[in-house]
Structure formats: structure tokens, C-alpha cells
Amino acid sequence: MLKSVVVVGGGTSGWMTASYLTAAFGDRIKVTLVESARVGAIGVGEATFSTVRHFFEYLGLEEKDWMPKCNATYKLAIRFENWREEGHHFYHPFERQRVVDGFTLPDWWLRNPSSDRFDRDCFLVGTLCDSLKSPRHLDGTLFEGGLGERSMYRTTLTEQSTQFPYAYHFDATLVANFLRDYAVARGVRHVLDDVVDVALDDRGWISHVVTKEQGDLTGDLFIDCTGFRSLLLGKALEEPFESYQSSLPNDSAVALRVPLDMERKGLRPCTTATAQEAGWIWTIPLFDRIGTGYVYASEYSTPEQAEKRLREFVGPAAEDLEANHIKMRIGRSRRHWVNNCVAIGLSSGFVEPLESTGIFFIQHAIEQLVKHFPDARWDEGLRDSYNSLVNRCMDGVREFLVLHYYAAKRTDNQYWLDTKKRALPDGLAERLERWQTRLPDGESVYPHYHGFEAYSYVCMLLGLGGIELKPSAALGLLDPSSAQHEFKLVAEQASELERTLPTQYEYFAQFH
């Protein structure tokens, strides 16, 4: 069996990896994490998937253990503003579709829309977001009964059969620090030093990394969590990188941390993605501030123009704040596990922050590494299976994000015109043609696990408005009374929740 793992790089990816490995294997594997005091984390990964709760549960942590310490809040959806036209918004919620007589509620809505808000007519979450509500009552009970129960076993992403109604916003630096303390308390060795070299043996495998102050760090398995620099996989092992930029042109970002009186402003329980002239701006509400940033394509905007636009968007609260400019590497490594090195996080690949997939990719990679963990035989089949799963996951997210731009009705400048002309990933054109006459279902979306289900594709197509969708002809022959009853039920349940749930700020204020 392998005896030691060396994680190179800290931040969210490094400490998520170290803490998860020690939670999984205990003291049967020695874990060392080395990070530089001089290299800061990117720190914009503040929004997540709903499935990230399984990561914290796997570590044996409850929300009260970590959320207040990380200024965390709930995220029930992503709110898309101005993607169709100025002044328009819709939600992509963490909420599966209801089904009536074999057809989803969005199918019935498309046949006979009762308003221009499919997200409020077909789902509960849009109402909760508009009214700034918490998904939990003050006593901690979840608004959807039964879903808040913890499993008696630790679970991972791929076996989930329910859609949990929220994810998290959090301060990524505080989460990394929290997980560092968790991991070190459970035996992870923490080395604060600069890695100055990566040494390879005669086979081309990593034998050790050389640090500036403490010499050589040896191990059996090395995990590359060095971010976009990819010091181990990309530089030392020279693994090729496959760019996604032919279809996803956004390659830059500028970010601000904006302190605000969130009690007065209110905590909207969703991430907001506001379309701009050369990309989009994220707004993430934490308990003590907002995180915001402009993701843009350098082909259409300079860093100075992007920063100016972001500051205008934020307003007076942005004055005197330091801006963090980031150059993003969009795409993935050809392989993520080569020899005895596995890349996790930005060193492995990245699409862009839209849909908050950065931390999801980290969690998925860590879970698959544990499921494929090698022994002294270093079975090639394990590496091949791991690489295939991670590649398919990233390629699937790429396709889903391309849909956002291609299907957006907005065409008011060259950037948005060009999003309709870029190369589509293999298979997407055929799927788009099929979706125009039948809304996406489990059989017609990207076929491999990538975190998104058919209802997510439905929400984007209905909300973005750039692709003409035809209602199902069969619904014209069915009695609509049951569907009408369900629409009424959604409205009644939403109204009751709006009346009885506390605001998100009220819920979290009790912990602070």
C-alpha cells in the first residue's frame, strides 16, 4: 500500500484535498501539505453547488461548526440579469421539475404560459430569492421536509437521488483556513515553504519536491494544487493543456471585496450573474460583505476598462478598494493523473466562474481519487478510469456553459453577436435542434456525469430566450386541469413560505 501523500499548494483545493484524505483514510496514510507564504489564493471561489454539503458531511461537520466562522450564507439559485435584454432576470434554481401526467411543469407552462416568469410559476425558489428568504426556519428545520436529514453513511456526489435546495456562499480564504486547522488537528503535516524544484526519477515519476528552507519532501503520491501555474503536472511532467477558448472566450477577471452593512442591504440567497458588454459580473452576498467581479474576454475589453466598469457597477462602496486582476487558463489538462501525480483544482482545469463549478470540480476530483486510490501496483486501469471521468465531467460543464452564451437573446454588441458564431462542442448542435421541439430530458442532455441535470438545461433555455422552443403537441390533447391545479399549488406554497420563513439575514444573525 502507499504510505504517504504530498499535497503541493494550499488554498481551497489544497486544504479540501488534505482534509478529505485524512477524513477518508485516517492515520493509514501520511499526508503532508506544503504551501508558500508568498503565494496568495485566487480567492474568488465563493459560490458552490448544492452537492458541496456532502463534502462537509463527509468530514463530520455540521453547518453550525463552520458557516459562522466563514461568513457563509445560503445560495438557492443563480439569478441571471440582462442575458435576454436589459431589465430582464430569471433564476436557475436548485429545484427539480414537478411532473404532471408524464410531462414536466415547464412543458405545461410552455404550452400555455400564465405569465412571463416560468421560474416563479414552475418553482418555489424564485419567490424565496425575490423575498430574500432563508431556506431554513429559525429553529433550523428545512422548508422542504425530510431533505435536511443526514445520512447514516458518508455520501459522495454521484449517488445523489434528490436535489437539495441550496448551496453555499462563503469566504474562500476563511474556508481554507478552517480546513487547514481541521486537517492539522487530525495529523496532516503543514509545511510553510517555497517549492523551488520538482525532481523526477529515471521513469519520469516525481521522487520529491525541493523546498527553499526545509529541503526535500518525499512521498508516494503527489497532488498538484498549485493553481493555474500547474507546477507539477504542467511544468515538471509537461502534460499538454487543451484549451476551451474556441467556444468560451472569457479569459480574464477583476474582483473586489466590498464591505457593506448587510443587515440594511439584505442577503439575497442567490448568486447574481449580470451580463455586461464583454462578459458578466458576479455578485455574491456574504454575511459581512459582497464578493463581486467582472469576468470578461480580453479580446473585447482591456483590464482598465473592465475595472472601471466594475467600479461603476458597485458604486461609491468601491472607492479605495484594491482590485484583484486575474488571468484565467480556460480548458483542461489532457490527463489529470500522470504517473504518481494528480492535479486537482485550477492546475487540472477550469471553465470560468459561471455556474460556480470551480469548487465542484475540486470536490469531484477528490472523491474520484479516493474511489480510485492506488496501491503499490499503480494499476493503469485506475488512472485511465479517473482521467476519463474527470475529462467527461469538465467537457460536460463546458457544453452547458456554451449553451448560456449561444442561447442568450442578447445581441446588442459584437461580443454578444460573436457568442452565437463560436464553435459548438461535439454533439451540442444536434441536441439544440432536438430541444427546439422537445424540452431537454435525461435522455437528451450530455450523457456523462457533470453535475447538471435536465431541469438545469430547461431553465436556461426558457430564461435566456434566444432559441425558439415549440410546446409539445401532445399537450393539446390532454386535459390541463391537473397541471392547472399544480401551478396553483406552487403559487400557494410559495406564498406560505414567503409568509413564514425568516429572511436570510435574520437566520444567520442568530449565529453571529
Coordinates of C-alpha atoms in Angstrom, one line a residue:
M1 CA 0.0 0.0 0.0
L2 CA 1.0 3.6 -0.5
K3 CA 2.1 5.3 2.7
S4 CA 2.4 9.0 2.0
V5 CA 0.8 11.8 0.0
V6 CA 2.4 15.2 -0.6
V7 CA -0.1 18.0 -1.5
V8 CA 1.7 20.9 -3.1
G9 CA -0.2 24.1 -2.7
G10 CA -2.8 25.3 -0.2
G11 CA -5.8 27.4 -0.8
T12 CA -9.2 25.9 -1.2
S13 CA -8.1 23.0 -3.4
G14 CA -5.1 22.0 -1.3
W15 CA -6.9 22.1 2.1
M16 CA -10.1 20.5 0.7
T17 CA -7.8 17.6 -0.6
A18 CA -5.8 17.2 2.6
S19 CA -8.8 17.3 4.9
Y20 CA -10.8 14.9 2.8
L21 CA -7.9 12.4 2.5
T22 CA -7.4 12.4 6.3
A23 CA -11.2 12.0 6.8
A24 CA -11.2 9.1 4.4
F25 CA -8.1 7.2 5.4
G26 CA -7.2 8.4 8.9
D27 CA -3.7 7.7 10.0
R28 CA -3.3 4.9 7.5
I29 CA -1.9 7.4 5.0
K30 CA 0.5 10.2 6.0
V31 CA -0.5 13.5 4.4
T32 CA 1.9 16.5 4.1
L33 CA 0.8 19.8 2.6
V34 CA 3.4 22.3 1.6
E35 CA 2.4 25.9 0.7
S36 CA 4.2 29.2 0.2
A37 CA 3.5 32.1 2.5
R38 CA 4.1 34.4 -0.5
V39 CA 1.6 32.9 -3.0
G40 CA -1.9 34.0 -2.3
A41 CA -5.1 32.1 -3.2
I42 CA -7.2 33.3 -6.1
G43 CA -10.0 33.7 -3.6
V44 CA -12.9 34.2 -5.9
G45 CA -14.4 30.7 -5.5
E46 CA -17.1 31.9 -3.1
A47 CA -20.2 30.2 -4.6
T48 CA -20.8 26.5 -4.8
F49 CA -23.1 23.6 -6.0
S50 CA -25.7 22.2 -3.6
T51 CA -23.7 19.0 -3.6
V52 CA -20.9 20.6 -1.6
R53 CA -22.8 19.9 1.6
H54 CA -21.7 16.2 1.1
F55 CA -18.1 17.3 1.4
F56 CA -18.7 18.9 4.8
E57 CA -20.8 16.0 6.0
Y58 CA -18.0 13.6 4.9
L59 CA -15.7 15.5 7.2
G60 CA -18.2 15.1 10.0
L61 CA -19.0 18.8 10.1
E62 CA -22.4 20.5 10.6
E63 CA -23.3 23.9 9.3
K64 CA -23.1 25.5 12.7
D65 CA -19.5 24.2 13.0
W66 CA -18.1 26.1 10.0
M67 CA -20.6 28.5 8.4
P68 CA -20.4 31.4 11.0
K69 CA -16.6 31.2 11.0
C70 CA -16.5 31.6 7.2
N71 CA -19.2 34.3 6.9
A72 CA -21.2 31.8 4.9
T73 CA -24.7 32.2 3.6
Y74 CA -27.2 30.1 1.6
K75 CA -27.4 30.0 -2.1
L76 CA -30.7 28.8 -3.5
A77 CA -30.2 29.7 -7.2
I78 CA -28.3 31.8 -9.7
R79 CA -30.1 34.9 -10.8
F80 CA -29.3 35.9 -14.4
E81 CA -29.8 39.6 -15.1
N82 CA -29.8 41.2 -18.6
W83 CA -28.9 38.0 -20.5
R84 CA -32.1 38.2 -22.6
E85 CA -32.4 42.0 -22.5
E86 CA -31.8 44.9 -20.2
G87 CA -34.0 44.8 -17.1
H88 CA -34.9 41.1 -17.5
H89 CA -34.0 38.4 -15.0
F90 CA -34.7 34.8 -14.2
Y91 CA -33.5 32.1 -11.8
H92 CA -31.7 28.8 -12.3
P93 CA -32.8 27.2 -9.0
F94 CA -31.7 24.2 -7.0
E95 CA -35.1 22.6 -7.5
R96 CA -36.2 19.7 -9.8
Q97 CA -39.2 20.0 -12.0
R98 CA -42.6 18.8 -11.0
V99 CA -44.3 16.3 -13.3
V100 CA -48.0 16.1 -14.2
D101 CA -49.4 13.3 -16.3
G102 CA -46.0 12.4 -17.7
F103 CA -45.0 16.0 -18.7
T104 CA -42.9 18.4 -16.6
L105 CA -44.5 21.6 -15.3
P106 CA -42.2 23.7 -17.7
D107 CA -43.7 21.6 -20.6
W108 CA -47.2 22.6 -19.5
W109 CA -46.0 26.2 -19.0
L110 CA -44.6 26.4 -22.5
R111 CA -47.9 25.2 -23.9
N112 CA -49.9 27.9 -22.1
P113 CA -47.7 30.4 -20.1
S114 CA -49.7 32.2 -17.4
S115 CA -47.0 34.9 -17.0
D116 CA -43.6 35.7 -18.4
R117 CA -41.9 34.2 -15.3
F118 CA -41.6 30.4 -15.8
D119 CA -39.2 30.3 -12.8
R120 CA -41.9 31.6 -10.4
D121 CA -44.8 29.7 -12.0
C122 CA -43.0 26.3 -12.0
F123 CA -40.7 26.5 -9.0
L124 CA -40.7 27.7 -5.4
V125 CA -37.1 29.0 -5.2
G126 CA -37.6 32.1 -7.4
T127 CA -40.1 33.6 -4.8
L128 CA -37.7 32.8 -1.9
C129 CA -34.9 34.6 -3.7
D130 CA -37.0 37.7 -4.6
S131 CA -38.1 38.0 -1.0
L132 CA -34.6 37.4 0.5
K133 CA -35.8 34.3 2.4
S134 CA -33.7 31.7 4.2
P135 CA -34.5 28.1 3.2
R136 CA -34.5 27.2 7.0
H137 CA -36.8 28.3 9.7
L138 CA -35.2 29.9 12.8
D139 CA -35.3 26.5 14.6
G140 CA -33.1 25.1 11.8
T141 CA -35.8 23.0 10.0
L142 CA -35.7 23.0 6.3
F143 CA -38.6 24.3 4.3
E144 CA -38.8 21.0 2.4
G145 CA -39.4 18.3 5.0
G146 CA -37.2 15.3 5.0
L147 CA -34.3 16.7 2.9
G148 CA -32.4 18.0 5.9
E149 CA -31.8 14.6 7.4
R150 CA -28.2 13.4 7.5
S151 CA -27.5 10.0 6.1
M152 CA -26.2 7.4 8.5
Y153 CA -23.4 6.8 5.9
R154 CA -21.0 9.3 4.3
T155 CA -22.1 10.0 0.8
T156 CA -20.5 11.5 -2.4
L157 CA -21.6 13.4 -5.5
T158 CA -22.5 10.6 -7.9
E159 CA -25.0 8.6 -5.8
Q160 CA -27.4 11.5 -5.0
S161 CA -31.0 10.9 -5.9
T162 CA -32.6 14.1 -4.5
Q163 CA -32.0 17.8 -5.4
F164 CA -31.0 19.6 -2.2
P165 CA -32.5 23.1 -2.3
Y166 CA -29.4 25.2 -1.6
A167 CA -25.6 25.5 -1.8
Y168 CA -23.3 28.0 0.0
H169 CA -21.6 31.3 -0.4
F170 CA -18.5 31.6 1.7
D171 CA -15.2 33.4 2.1
A172 CA -12.8 31.1 0.3
T173 CA -9.8 32.2 2.4
L174 CA -11.7 31.6 5.6
V175 CA -12.8 28.2 4.4
A176 CA -9.2 27.3 3.5
N177 CA -8.0 28.4 7.0
F178 CA -10.8 26.4 8.7
L179 CA -10.0 23.3 6.7
R180 CA -6.3 23.8 7.5
D181 CA -7.0 23.8 11.2
Y182 CA -9.3 20.7 10.8
A183 CA -6.6 18.8 8.8
V184 CA -3.7 19.7 11.1
A185 CA -5.6 18.7 14.2
R186 CA -6.1 15.3 12.6
G187 CA -2.5 14.7 11.8
V188 CA -1.8 16.4 8.5
R189 CA 1.8 17.9 8.4
H190 CA 1.8 21.5 7.4
V191 CA 5.0 22.8 5.8
L192 CA 5.1 26.6 5.1
D193 CA 7.9 26.9 2.5
D194 CA 8.5 27.7 -1.2
V195 CA 8.8 24.8 -3.6
V196 CA 11.8 25.6 -5.8
D197 CA 12.1 22.4 -7.8
V198 CA 10.3 19.2 -8.7
A199 CA 12.7 16.2 -9.0
L200 CA 11.9 13.3 -11.4
D201 CA 13.4 9.8 -11.3
D202 CA 14.6 7.7 -14.3
R203 CA 11.0 6.7 -15.1
G204 CA 9.8 10.3 -15.2
W205 CA 7.9 9.9 -11.9
I206 CA 8.2 12.5 -9.1
S207 CA 10.7 11.4 -6.5
H208 CA 10.5 14.6 -4.3
V209 CA 9.9 18.3 -4.3
V210 CA 12.7 20.6 -3.2
T211 CA 11.8 23.4 -0.8
K212 CA 13.7 26.6 -0.1
E213 CA 14.2 26.2 3.6
Q214 CA 13.4 22.6 4.6
G215 CA 15.0 20.6 1.8
D216 CA 13.4 17.6 0.1
L217 CA 9.9 16.4 0.7
T218 CA 9.4 12.8 -0.5
G219 CA 6.2 10.9 -1.0
D220 CA 4.5 8.1 -2.9
L221 CA 1.7 10.2 -4.4
F222 CA 2.0 13.9 -5.2
I223 CA -1.1 16.2 -5.6
D224 CA -0.7 19.3 -7.6
C225 CA -2.8 22.1 -6.1
T226 CA -0.6 25.0 -7.4
G227 CA -3.4 26.7 -9.3
F228 CA -3.0 28.0 -12.9
R229 CA 0.8 27.6 -12.6
S230 CA 0.4 23.8 -12.5
L231 CA 4.0 23.4 -11.2
L232 CA 3.9 19.6 -11.1
L233 CA 1.6 18.3 -13.8
G234 CA 2.1 21.1 -16.3
K235 CA 5.6 22.2 -15.9
A236 CA 7.5 19.2 -14.4
L237 CA 5.6 16.5 -16.2
E238 CA 4.8 18.6 -19.3
E239 CA 1.3 17.3 -19.6
P240 CA -0.5 19.1 -22.6
F241 CA -3.3 21.5 -21.9
E242 CA -6.4 21.5 -24.1
S243 CA -7.9 25.0 -24.4
Y244 CA -11.7 25.6 -24.4
Q245 CA -11.4 29.2 -25.6
S246 CA -12.7 28.5 -29.1
S247 CA -16.1 28.2 -27.5
L248 CA -15.6 30.0 -24.1
P249 CA -13.7 33.3 -24.8
N250 CA -13.8 34.8 -21.3
D251 CA -10.2 34.6 -20.1
S252 CA -9.8 37.4 -17.5
A253 CA -11.4 38.7 -14.3
V254 CA -11.2 41.6 -12.0
A255 CA -12.5 41.2 -8.4
L256 CA -13.4 43.4 -5.4
R257 CA -14.2 42.6 -1.8
V258 CA -16.8 45.2 -0.8
P259 CA -17.6 45.7 2.9
L260 CA -21.3 46.6 3.3
D261 CA -24.0 46.8 6.0
M262 CA -25.7 43.5 5.0
E263 CA -28.4 44.0 7.6
R264 CA -29.5 47.1 5.8
K265 CA -28.8 45.8 2.3
G266 CA -30.3 42.3 2.9
L267 CA -28.8 39.0 2.0
R268 CA -30.2 37.8 -1.3
P269 CA -30.0 34.0 -1.2
C270 CA -28.5 33.5 -4.6
T271 CA -25.5 34.3 -6.8
T272 CA -26.3 37.1 -9.3
A273 CA -24.7 37.0 -12.8
T274 CA -25.3 40.3 -14.6
A275 CA -24.5 40.4 -18.3
Q276 CA -22.1 43.1 -19.5
E277 CA -20.6 44.4 -22.7
A278 CA -17.7 41.9 -22.7
G279 CA -18.8 39.2 -20.2
W280 CA -20.7 39.3 -16.9
I281 CA -20.4 40.5 -13.3
W282 CA -20.9 38.2 -10.3
T283 CA -22.4 39.3 -7.0
I284 CA -22.0 37.0 -4.0
P285 CA -23.5 38.1 -0.7
L286 CA -21.6 37.0 2.4
F287 CA -22.6 37.9 5.9
D288 CA -20.2 40.8 6.2
R289 CA -19.7 41.9 2.6
I290 CA -20.2 41.1 -1.0
G291 CA -17.8 39.5 -3.3
T292 CA -18.0 40.8 -6.8
G293 CA -16.0 40.6 -10.1
Y294 CA -16.2 41.1 -13.8
V295 CA -15.5 38.0 -15.9
Y296 CA -14.6 39.2 -19.4
A297 CA -12.9 38.3 -22.7
S298 CA -9.6 40.2 -23.2
E299 CA -10.4 40.3 -26.9
Y300 CA -13.2 42.7 -26.2
S301 CA -12.0 44.7 -23.1
T302 CA -8.8 45.8 -21.5
P303 CA -8.2 45.3 -17.8
E304 CA -8.5 49.0 -17.2
Q305 CA -11.9 49.1 -19.0
A306 CA -13.1 46.1 -17.0
E307 CA -12.0 47.5 -13.7
K308 CA -13.7 50.9 -14.5
R309 CA -16.9 49.1 -15.4
L310 CA -16.9 47.0 -12.2
R311 CA -16.3 50.1 -10.0
E312 CA -19.2 51.8 -11.8
F313 CA -21.4 48.8 -11.2
V314 CA -20.6 48.7 -7.5
G315 CA -20.9 52.4 -7.0
P316 CA -19.5 54.5 -4.1
A317 CA -18.7 51.5 -2.0
A318 CA -16.0 50.5 -4.5
E319 CA -13.9 53.6 -3.8
D320 CA -10.4 53.0 -2.4
L321 CA -10.8 49.2 -2.7
E322 CA -8.0 47.2 -4.1
A323 CA -8.8 45.4 -7.3
N324 CA -7.5 41.8 -7.9
H325 CA -6.8 41.2 -11.6
I326 CA -6.8 37.5 -12.7
K327 CA -5.7 35.9 -15.9
M328 CA -7.6 32.6 -16.3
R329 CA -6.5 29.5 -18.1
I330 CA -9.7 28.2 -19.7
G331 CA -9.6 24.5 -20.6
R332 CA -8.3 21.3 -19.0
S333 CA -5.2 19.1 -19.0
R334 CA -5.3 16.2 -21.4
R335 CA -4.8 13.9 -18.4
H336 CA -5.1 14.9 -14.8
W337 CA -3.3 11.9 -13.3
V338 CA 0.1 11.1 -14.8
N339 CA 2.5 8.6 -13.2
N340 CA 2.3 9.4 -9.5
C341 CA 1.0 12.9 -9.8
V342 CA -2.7 14.0 -9.7
A343 CA -3.7 17.6 -10.4
I344 CA -6.7 19.0 -8.5
G345 CA -8.3 22.4 -8.8
L346 CA -7.1 25.1 -11.2
S347 CA -3.9 23.1 -12.0
S348 CA -6.2 20.4 -13.5
G349 CA -8.6 22.7 -15.4
F350 CA -11.1 25.5 -15.3
V351 CA -14.0 26.7 -17.4
E352 CA -14.9 30.1 -15.9
P353 CA -16.8 31.1 -12.7
L354 CA -20.3 31.0 -14.4
E355 CA -22.4 28.3 -12.6
S356 CA -19.9 28.1 -9.8
T357 CA -18.2 24.9 -10.9
G358 CA -14.7 25.6 -9.6
I359 CA -15.2 24.1 -6.1
F360 CA -17.5 21.4 -7.6
F361 CA -14.5 20.3 -9.8
I362 CA -12.3 20.1 -6.8
Q363 CA -14.8 18.0 -4.8
H364 CA -15.5 15.7 -7.8
A365 CA -11.7 15.1 -8.3
I366 CA -11.1 14.4 -4.6
E367 CA -13.9 12.0 -4.4
Q368 CA -12.9 10.1 -7.5
L369 CA -9.3 10.0 -6.3
V370 CA -10.4 8.3 -3.1
K371 CA -12.5 5.8 -5.2
H372 CA -9.6 5.1 -7.5
F373 CA -6.8 5.3 -4.8
P374 CA -3.9 3.2 -6.0
D375 CA -1.7 0.7 -4.2
A376 CA 1.9 -0.2 -4.8
R377 CA 1.0 -1.8 -8.2
W378 CA -0.1 1.5 -9.6
D379 CA -2.8 -0.1 -11.8
E380 CA -3.0 1.7 -15.1
G381 CA -6.8 1.0 -15.2
L382 CA -7.3 3.2 -12.2
R383 CA -5.5 6.1 -13.8
D384 CA -7.4 5.7 -17.1
S385 CA -10.8 5.5 -15.4
Y386 CA -10.0 8.5 -13.2
N387 CA -8.8 10.6 -16.2
S388 CA -11.9 9.6 -18.3
L389 CA -14.3 10.6 -15.5
V390 CA -12.7 13.9 -14.9
N391 CA -12.4 14.8 -18.6
R392 CA -16.1 13.9 -19.2
C393 CA -17.2 16.0 -16.3
M394 CA -15.3 19.1 -17.4
D395 CA -16.3 18.6 -21.0
G396 CA -19.9 18.4 -20.0
V397 CA -19.7 21.6 -17.9
R398 CA -18.1 23.3 -20.9
E399 CA -21.1 22.3 -23.1
F400 CA -23.6 23.6 -20.5
L401 CA -21.8 26.9 -20.2
V402 CA -21.6 27.3 -24.0
L403 CA -25.4 26.9 -24.1
H404 CA -25.6 30.0 -21.8
Y405 CA -24.0 32.3 -24.4
Y406 CA -25.3 30.6 -27.5
A407 CA -28.9 30.7 -26.3
A408 CA -28.8 34.2 -24.8
K409 CA -31.1 36.5 -26.8
R410 CA -28.8 39.5 -26.2
T411 CA -27.1 40.6 -29.4
D412 CA -26.5 44.3 -28.8
N413 CA -22.8 44.4 -29.5
Q414 CA -20.0 42.4 -31.2
Y415 CA -19.2 40.3 -28.1
W416 CA -22.8 39.0 -27.8
L417 CA -23.1 38.6 -31.6
D418 CA -19.9 36.5 -31.7
T419 CA -21.2 34.2 -28.9
K420 CA -23.7 32.8 -31.5
K421 CA -20.9 32.2 -34.0
R422 CA -18.4 30.3 -32.0
A423 CA -17.6 26.6 -32.3
L424 CA -20.1 24.3 -30.5
P425 CA -18.7 21.3 -28.7
D426 CA -19.4 18.0 -30.4
G427 CA -23.0 16.9 -30.0
L428 CA -24.4 20.2 -28.8
A429 CA -25.7 21.3 -32.2
E430 CA -27.7 18.1 -32.6
R431 CA -29.0 18.4 -29.1
L432 CA -30.1 22.0 -29.6
E433 CA -32.1 21.0 -32.7
R434 CA -33.8 18.3 -30.7
W435 CA -34.6 20.7 -27.8
Q436 CA -36.5 23.1 -30.1
T437 CA -39.3 20.6 -30.4
R438 CA -38.9 18.8 -27.1
L439 CA -37.5 20.3 -23.9
P440 CA -34.4 18.6 -22.6
D441 CA -34.8 15.4 -20.6
G442 CA -32.4 12.8 -19.1
E443 CA -32.1 11.1 -22.4
S444 CA -31.2 14.2 -24.5
V445 CA -28.7 16.1 -22.4
Y446 CA -24.9 15.5 -22.2
P447 CA -24.8 11.8 -21.3
H448 CA -22.0 11.7 -18.7
Y449 CA -21.9 12.9 -15.1
H450 CA -21.1 16.6 -15.0
G451 CA -23.3 17.9 -12.1
F452 CA -26.1 19.3 -14.1
E453 CA -29.5 17.6 -14.7
A454 CA -32.0 18.1 -17.5
Y455 CA -34.0 20.7 -15.5
S456 CA -31.0 23.0 -15.5
Y457 CA -30.9 22.9 -19.3
V458 CA -34.7 23.6 -19.3
C459 CA -34.3 26.6 -17.1
M460 CA -31.6 28.1 -19.2
L461 CA -33.4 27.7 -22.5
L462 CA -36.6 29.1 -21.1
G463 CA -34.8 32.0 -19.4
L464 CA -32.3 33.0 -22.0
G465 CA -34.9 33.3 -24.7
G466 CA -32.6 33.2 -27.7
I467 CA -33.8 29.9 -29.1
E468 CA -37.4 29.3 -30.3
L469 CA -39.0 26.5 -28.4
K470 CA -42.1 24.7 -29.5
P471 CA -44.5 23.2 -27.0
S472 CA -45.4 19.6 -27.1
A473 CA -48.2 18.9 -29.5
A474 CA -49.4 16.1 -27.2
L475 CA -50.4 18.5 -24.5
G476 CA -53.0 19.9 -26.8
L477 CA -54.8 16.6 -26.5
L478 CA -54.5 16.2 -22.7
D479 CA -56.8 17.6 -20.0
P480 CA -54.9 20.5 -18.5
S481 CA -56.9 20.6 -15.2
S482 CA -54.3 18.6 -13.2
A483 CA -51.5 20.9 -14.4
Q484 CA -53.5 24.0 -13.6
H485 CA -54.0 22.6 -10.1
E486 CA -50.3 22.1 -9.7
F487 CA -49.5 25.6 -10.8
K488 CA -52.0 26.9 -8.2
L489 CA -50.3 24.7 -5.6
V490 CA -46.9 26.1 -6.4
A491 CA -48.3 29.6 -6.0
E492 CA -49.9 28.8 -2.7
Q493 CA -46.9 27.0 -1.3
A494 CA -44.6 29.9 -2.4
S495 CA -46.9 32.4 -0.7
E496 CA -47.0 30.4 2.5
L497 CA -43.2 30.1 2.6
E498 CA -42.8 33.8 1.9
R499 CA -45.0 34.5 4.9
T500 CA -43.4 32.0 7.4
L501 CA -39.7 31.8 6.6
P502 CA -37.3 34.3 8.1
T503 CA -35.1 36.4 5.9
Q504 CA -31.6 35.0 5.3
Y505 CA -30.1 37.8 7.4
E506 CA -32.4 37.1 10.3
Y507 CA -31.5 33.4 10.2
F508 CA -27.7 34.0 10.2
A509 CA -27.7 36.9 12.7
Q510 CA -28.6 34.4 15.5
F511 CA -25.2 32.7 14.9
H512 CA -23.2 35.9 14.9

